[in-house]
Amino acid sequence: MIPFLSLKDVTALREDLIQEAVHRVVSSGWYLQGKENERFESDYAAYIGTSYAVGCANGLDALIWIFRAYIEMGVMAPGDEVIVPANTFIATILAITENGLTPVLVEPRADTLEMDDSLIEGKIGPKTKAICIVHLYGRNAYSEKIGQLCQKYSLKLIEDNAQAHGCRTADGRRTGSLGDAAGHSFYPGKNLGALGDGGAVTTNDRELAETVRSLANYGSSKKYVFRYCGRNSRLDEIQAAVLDVKLKYLDSDNDSRRKIAAVYYGNISNPSVQMPALLPDSQNVYHLFPILCERRDELADYLKDRGVSCLIHYPVPPHRQECYPGLAGLSLPVTEYIAEHELSLPIGPVITVQEALEVCSIINSFR
Ligand SMILES: *Cc1c(COP(=O)(O)O)cnc(C)c1O
């Protein structure tokens, strides 16, 4: 059996250090807003390359707080538009609509699976306030062209870095430090995963960081003084302590993922299977390894019958979800093609090269 990703094995890689961190918090008697959050936020900001990192409850909240903070700061208002890839996990879109903002969906390129930057300028109008890029599958989605468009039209650049901790751009900067603010998820299955939910916002903007921190703390930065109607959306001390341990191994875990990806790129050879364009190693942390196959469901069954678990990211795109009847009329053929043909192969810091080779030979024998 080759599991898609065994979280038990991922945790076991650093079991002793994680147990020690959890125990330290348990016996400290201090479970929220303490030293563990302070240390992790400072280490994570340094890692990403921003002045601030603010922990919060999960990745969806991180993105929600960024847009909400811009609304509180008077930078955006409900009804404004945000340009965003159509091919993404629904949380990216939820964060926009949760704030009364309008998502303007842009098709991906069929070869990179990331937002097609040549289509963005045509979508910019008087209500456009931001471009939200998503480094989907762990692939760098930033381009100089996107940076230039933000400059030219005075748009905020917001990154959804939920799948790309540790990824870099062509010029060596880390994703999460490229624009005005970035949302990060520490969902257990992410490249940097907690033992439960967790998230963070990174930014160089002090006002934004402080606003996000207040919003995630009932709307308060001073005890019993409430400037905003916020929520309780904090990162707890146990998760912060665990994340600080795992952060030290993130680069080496990402290198393990790259070794598996190299096996797939080097050995998968089946005319009915396409792999996305190969990026330089620094620009892909391989959160997922997506392939495209015309007979995707048959291939998934074929792999499953031979003990290999695969997943689909994502079977129904946001514009075709019941929660967005207003988007249902959109025609987004590339996004729809990906939803119908994508299959994610097992990848992570625990799968072995031998197992990846087995996956390749099963795929190559699929007729
Ligand atoms: C996981 C994910 C999120 C949401 O993060 P949670 O911590 O699960 O709330 C947002 N965007 C993308 C692209 C994700 O993959």
PDB file of N, CA, C and O in Angstrom, residues 101-140:
ATOM      1  N   LEU A 101     -16.733  41.340  -0.994  1.00  0.00           N
ATOM      2  CA  LEU A 101     -15.971  41.713  -2.193  1.00  0.00           C
ATOM      3  C   LEU A 101     -16.359  40.751  -3.315  1.00  0.00           C
ATOM      4  O   LEU A 101     -16.901  39.663  -3.062  1.00  0.00           O
ATOM      5  N   THR A 102     -16.072  41.145  -4.547  1.00  0.00           N
ATOM      6  CA  THR A 102     -16.469  40.330  -5.691  1.00  0.00           C
ATOM      7  C   THR A 102     -15.258  39.652  -6.316  1.00  0.00           C
ATOM      8  O   THR A 102     -14.322  40.344  -6.750  1.00  0.00           O
ATOM      9  N   PRO A 103     -15.270  38.329  -6.379  1.00  0.00           N
ATOM     10  CA  PRO A 103     -14.150  37.650  -7.044  1.00  0.00           C
ATOM     11  C   PRO A 103     -14.297  37.737  -8.567  1.00  0.00           C
ATOM     12  O   PRO A 103     -15.383  37.512  -9.090  1.00  0.00           O
ATOM     13  N   VAL A 104     -13.213  38.083  -9.235  1.00  0.00           N
ATOM     14  CA  VAL A 104     -13.206  38.089 -10.703  1.00  0.00           C
ATOM     15  C   VAL A 104     -12.269  36.967 -11.118  1.00  0.00           C
ATOM     16  O   VAL A 104     -11.049  37.047 -10.920  1.00  0.00           O
ATOM     17  N   LEU A 105     -12.854  35.895 -11.623  1.00  0.00           N
ATOM     18  CA  LEU A 105     -12.096  34.661 -11.846  1.00  0.00           C
ATOM     19  C   LEU A 105     -11.308  34.695 -13.153  1.00  0.00           C
ATOM     20  O   LEU A 105     -11.837  35.072 -14.196  1.00  0.00           O
ATOM     21  N   VAL A 106     -10.057  34.297 -13.058  1.00  0.00           N
ATOM     22  CA  VAL A 106      -9.177  34.277 -14.229  1.00  0.00           C
ATOM     23  C   VAL A 106      -8.706  32.839 -14.479  1.00  0.00           C
ATOM     24  O   VAL A 106      -8.302  32.143 -13.538  1.00  0.00           O
ATOM     25  N   GLU A 107      -8.750  32.439 -15.739  1.00  0.00           N
ATOM     26  CA  GLU A 107      -8.366  31.079 -16.124  1.00  0.00           C
ATOM     27  C   GLU A 107      -6.876  30.809 -15.868  1.00  0.00           C
ATOM     28  O   GLU A 107      -6.037  31.718 -15.985  1.00  0.00           O
ATOM     29  N   PRO A 108      -6.546  29.557 -15.605  1.00  0.00           N
ATOM     30  CA  PRO A 108      -5.132  29.180 -15.512  1.00  0.00           C
ATOM     31  C   PRO A 108      -4.575  28.864 -16.910  1.00  0.00           C
ATOM     32  O   PRO A 108      -5.338  28.728 -17.864  1.00  0.00           O
ATOM     33  N   ARG A 109      -3.259  28.744 -16.984  1.00  0.00           N
ATOM     34  CA  ARG A 109      -2.641  28.192 -18.196  1.00  0.00           C
ATOM     35  C   ARG A 109      -2.703  26.678 -18.101  1.00  0.00           C
ATOM     36  O   ARG A 109      -2.525  26.108 -17.023  1.00  0.00           O
ATOM     37  N   ALA A 110      -2.917  26.019 -19.213  1.00  0.00           N
ATOM     38  CA  ALA A 110      -3.054  24.565 -19.195  1.00  0.00           C
ATOM     39  C   ALA A 110      -1.722  23.874 -18.879  1.00  0.00           C
ATOM     40  O   ALA A 110      -1.704  22.753 -18.393  1.00  0.00           O
ATOM     41  N   ASP A 111      -0.590  24.569 -19.139  1.00  0.00           N
ATOM     42  CA  ASP A 111       0.706  23.911 -18.900  1.00  0.00           C
ATOM     43  C   ASP A 111       1.207  24.118 -17.475  1.00  0.00           C
ATOM     44  O   ASP A 111       1.779  23.208 -16.879  1.00  0.00           O
ATOM     45  N   THR A 112       0.966  25.306 -16.895  1.00  0.00           N
ATOM     46  CA  THR A 112       1.477  25.556 -15.535  1.00  0.00           C
ATOM     47  C   THR A 112       0.400  25.304 -14.478  1.00  0.00           C
ATOM     48  O   THR A 112       0.713  25.146 -13.302  1.00  0.00           O
ATOM     49  N   LEU A 113      -0.860  25.342 -14.872  1.00  0.00           N
ATOM     50  CA  LEU A 113      -2.034  25.206 -14.000  1.00  0.00           C
ATOM     51  C   LEU A 113      -2.225  26.431 -13.094  1.00  0.00           C
ATOM     52  O   LEU A 113      -3.142  26.469 -12.273  1.00  0.00           O
ATOM     53  N   GLU A 114      -1.363  27.430 -13.226  1.00  0.00           N
ATOM     54  CA  GLU A 114      -1.461  28.651 -12.415  1.00  0.00           C
ATOM     55  C   GLU A 114      -2.138  29.754 -13.239  1.00  0.00           C
ATOM     56  O   GLU A 114      -2.203  29.660 -14.472  1.00  0.00           O
ATOM     57  N   MET A 115      -2.624  30.802 -12.565  1.00  0.00           N
ATOM     58  CA  MET A 115      -3.335  31.894 -13.229  1.00  0.00           C
ATOM     59  C   MET A 115      -2.542  32.414 -14.441  1.00  0.00           C
ATOM     60  O   MET A 115      -1.344  32.671 -14.338  1.00  0.00           O
ATOM     61  N   ASP A 116      -3.246  32.556 -15.569  1.00  0.00           N
ATOM     62  CA  ASP A 116      -2.614  33.029 -16.810  1.00  0.00           C
ATOM     63  C   ASP A 116      -2.453  34.542 -16.731  1.00  0.00           C
ATOM     64  O   ASP A 116      -3.429  35.281 -16.833  1.00  0.00           O
ATOM     65  N   ASP A 117      -1.209  35.009 -16.566  1.00  0.00           N
ATOM     66  CA  ASP A 117      -1.016  36.444 -16.323  1.00  0.00           C
ATOM     67  C   ASP A 117      -1.324  37.298 -17.551  1.00  0.00           C
ATOM     68  O   ASP A 117      -1.503  38.499 -17.438  1.00  0.00           O
ATOM     69  N   SER A 118      -1.421  36.673 -18.720  1.00  0.00           N
ATOM     70  CA  SER A 118      -1.754  37.455 -19.924  1.00  0.00           C
ATOM     71  C   SER A 118      -3.244  37.823 -19.961  1.00  0.00           C
ATOM     72  O   SER A 118      -3.662  38.644 -20.769  1.00  0.00           O
ATOM     73  N   LEU A 119      -4.041  37.208 -19.097  1.00  0.00           N
ATOM     74  CA  LEU A 119      -5.485  37.486 -19.099  1.00  0.00           C
ATOM     75  C   LEU A 119      -5.900  38.502 -18.027  1.00  0.00           C
ATOM     76  O   LEU A 119      -7.055  38.898 -17.947  1.00  0.00           O
ATOM     77  N   ILE A 120      -4.947  38.883 -17.182  1.00  0.00           N
ATOM     78  CA  ILE A 120      -5.313  39.701 -16.021  1.00  0.00           C
ATOM     79  C   ILE A 120      -5.706  41.129 -16.407  1.00  0.00           C
ATOM     80  O   ILE A 120      -6.748  41.634 -15.971  1.00  0.00           O
ATOM     81  N   GLU A 121      -4.895  41.771 -17.246  1.00  0.00           N
ATOM     82  CA  GLU A 121      -5.118  43.199 -17.516  1.00  0.00           C
ATOM     83  C   GLU A 121      -6.518  43.446 -18.075  1.00  0.00           C
ATOM     84  O   GLU A 121      -7.170  44.429 -17.716  1.00  0.00           O
ATOM     85  N   GLY A 122      -7.008  42.533 -18.901  1.00  0.00           N
ATOM     86  CA  GLY A 122      -8.348  42.655 -19.480  1.00  0.00           C
ATOM     87  C   GLY A 122      -9.462  42.587 -18.440  1.00  0.00           C
ATOM     88  O   GLY A 122     -10.605  42.948 -18.705  1.00  0.00           O
ATOM     89  N   LYS A 123      -9.134  42.110 -17.247  1.00  0.00           N
ATOM     90  CA  LYS A 123     -10.146  41.980 -16.184  1.00  0.00           C
ATOM     91  C   LYS A 123     -10.107  43.151 -15.206  1.00  0.00           C
ATOM     92  O   LYS A 123     -10.903  43.209 -14.267  1.00  0.00           O
ATOM     93  N   ILE A 124      -9.127  44.029 -15.360  1.00  0.00           N
ATOM     94  CA  ILE A 124      -8.997  45.145 -14.420  1.00  0.00           C
ATOM     95  C   ILE A 124      -9.964  46.257 -14.800  1.00  0.00           C
ATOM     96  O   ILE A 124     -10.002  46.676 -15.952  1.00  0.00           O
ATOM     97  N   GLY A 125     -10.781  46.681 -13.849  1.00  0.00           N
ATOM     98  CA  GLY A 125     -11.752  47.762 -14.094  1.00  0.00           C
ATOM     99  C   GLY A 125     -11.693  48.759 -12.963  1.00  0.00           C
ATOM    100  O   GLY A 125     -10.834  48.656 -12.071  1.00  0.00           O
ATOM    101  N   PRO A 126     -12.624  49.732 -12.968  1.00  0.00           N
ATOM    102  CA  PRO A 126     -12.593  50.787 -11.940  1.00  0.00           C
ATOM    103  C   PRO A 126     -12.789  50.269 -10.513  1.00  0.00           C
ATOM    104  O   PRO A 126     -12.369  50.918  -9.554  1.00  0.00           O
ATOM    105  N   LYS A 127     -13.427  49.104 -10.361  1.00  0.00           N
ATOM    106  CA  LYS A 127     -13.663  48.578  -9.007  1.00  0.00           C
ATOM    107  C   LYS A 127     -12.567  47.638  -8.517  1.00  0.00           C
ATOM    108  O   LYS A 127     -12.614  47.171  -7.382  1.00  0.00           O
ATOM    109  N   THR A 128     -11.613  47.334  -9.395  1.00  0.00           N
ATOM    110  CA  THR A 128     -10.570  46.381  -9.009  1.00  0.00           C
ATOM    111  C   THR A 128      -9.657  46.986  -7.952  1.00  0.00           C
ATOM    112  O   THR A 128      -9.127  48.085  -8.141  1.00  0.00           O
ATOM    113  N   LYS A 129      -9.485  46.261  -6.840  1.00  0.00           N
ATOM    114  CA  LYS A 129      -8.628  46.773  -5.773  1.00  0.00           C
ATOM    115  C   LYS A 129      -7.427  45.869  -5.502  1.00  0.00           C
ATOM    116  O   LYS A 129      -6.481  46.292  -4.844  1.00  0.00           O
ATOM    117  N   ALA A 130      -7.492  44.626  -5.956  1.00  0.00           N
ATOM    118  CA  ALA A 130      -6.399  43.705  -5.602  1.00  0.00           C
ATOM    119  C   ALA A 130      -6.297  42.565  -6.601  1.00  0.00           C
ATOM    120  O   ALA A 130      -7.268  42.216  -7.274  1.00  0.00           O
ATOM    121  N   ILE A 131      -5.090  42.019  -6.672  1.00  0.00           N
ATOM    122  CA  ILE A 131      -4.888  40.744  -7.354  1.00  0.00           C
ATOM    123  C   ILE A 131      -4.480  39.758  -6.262  1.00  0.00           C
ATOM    124  O   ILE A 131      -3.569  40.031  -5.478  1.00  0.00           O
ATOM    125  N   CYS A 132      -5.202  38.653  -6.221  1.00  0.00           N
ATOM    126  CA  CYS A 132      -4.851  37.612  -5.251  1.00  0.00           C
ATOM    127  C   CYS A 132      -4.265  36.443  -6.033  1.00  0.00           C
ATOM    128  O   CYS A 132      -4.959  35.841  -6.859  1.00  0.00           O
ATOM    129  N   ILE A 133      -2.989  36.165  -5.816  1.00  0.00           N
ATOM    130  CA  ILE A 133      -2.396  35.016  -6.502  1.00  0.00           C
ATOM    131  C   ILE A 133      -2.359  33.831  -5.547  1.00  0.00           C
ATOM    132  O   ILE A 133      -2.276  33.994  -4.322  1.00  0.00           O
ATOM    133  N   VAL A 134      -2.459  32.641  -6.100  1.00  0.00           N
ATOM    134  CA  VAL A 134      -2.448  31.412  -5.303  1.00  0.00           C
ATOM    135  C   VAL A 134      -1.308  30.536  -5.827  1.00  0.00           C
ATOM    136  O   VAL A 134      -1.302  30.184  -7.012  1.00  0.00           O
ATOM    137  N   HIS A 135      -0.371  30.216  -4.961  1.00  0.00           N
ATOM    138  CA  HIS A 135       0.736  29.348  -5.387  1.00  0.00           C
ATOM    139  C   HIS A 135       0.256  27.901  -5.279  1.00  0.00           C
ATOM    140  O   HIS A 135       0.686  27.137  -4.413  1.00  0.00           O
ATOM    141  N   LEU A 136      -0.658  27.573  -6.191  1.00  0.00           N
ATOM    142  CA  LEU A 136      -1.365  26.296  -6.086  1.00  0.00           C
ATOM    143  C   LEU A 136      -0.437  25.121  -6.375  1.00  0.00           C
ATOM    144  O   LEU A 136       0.412  25.203  -7.253  1.00  0.00           O
ATOM    145  N   TYR A 137      -0.643  24.057  -5.655  1.00  0.00           N
ATOM    146  CA  TYR A 137       0.147  22.811  -5.758  1.00  0.00           C
ATOM    147  C   TYR A 137       1.584  22.986  -5.251  1.00  0.00           C
ATOM    148  O   TYR A 137       2.413  22.096  -5.405  1.00  0.00           O
ATOM    149  N   GLY A 138       1.898  24.192  -4.703  1.00  0.00           N
ATOM    150  CA  GLY A 138       3.272  24.449  -4.264  1.00  0.00           C
ATOM    151  C   GLY A 138       4.120  25.121  -5.321  1.00  0.00           C
ATOM    152  O   GLY A 138       5.323  25.295  -5.134  1.00  0.00           O
ATOM    153  N   ARG A 139       3.479  25.518  -6.440  1.00  0.00           N
ATOM    154  CA  ARG A 139       4.202  26.136  -7.557  1.00  0.00           C
ATOM    155  C   ARG A 139       4.153  27.659  -7.445  1.00  0.00           C
ATOM    156  O   ARG A 139       3.101  28.232  -7.192  1.00  0.00           O
ATOM    157  N   ASN A 140       5.286  28.320  -7.695  1.00  0.00           N
ATOM    158  CA  ASN A 140       5.315  29.772  -7.697  1.00  0.00           C
ATOM    159  C   ASN A 140       4.384  30.304  -8.781  1.00  0.00           C
ATOM    160  O   ASN A 140       4.529  29.967  -9.946  1.00  0.00           O
TER     161      ASN A 140
END
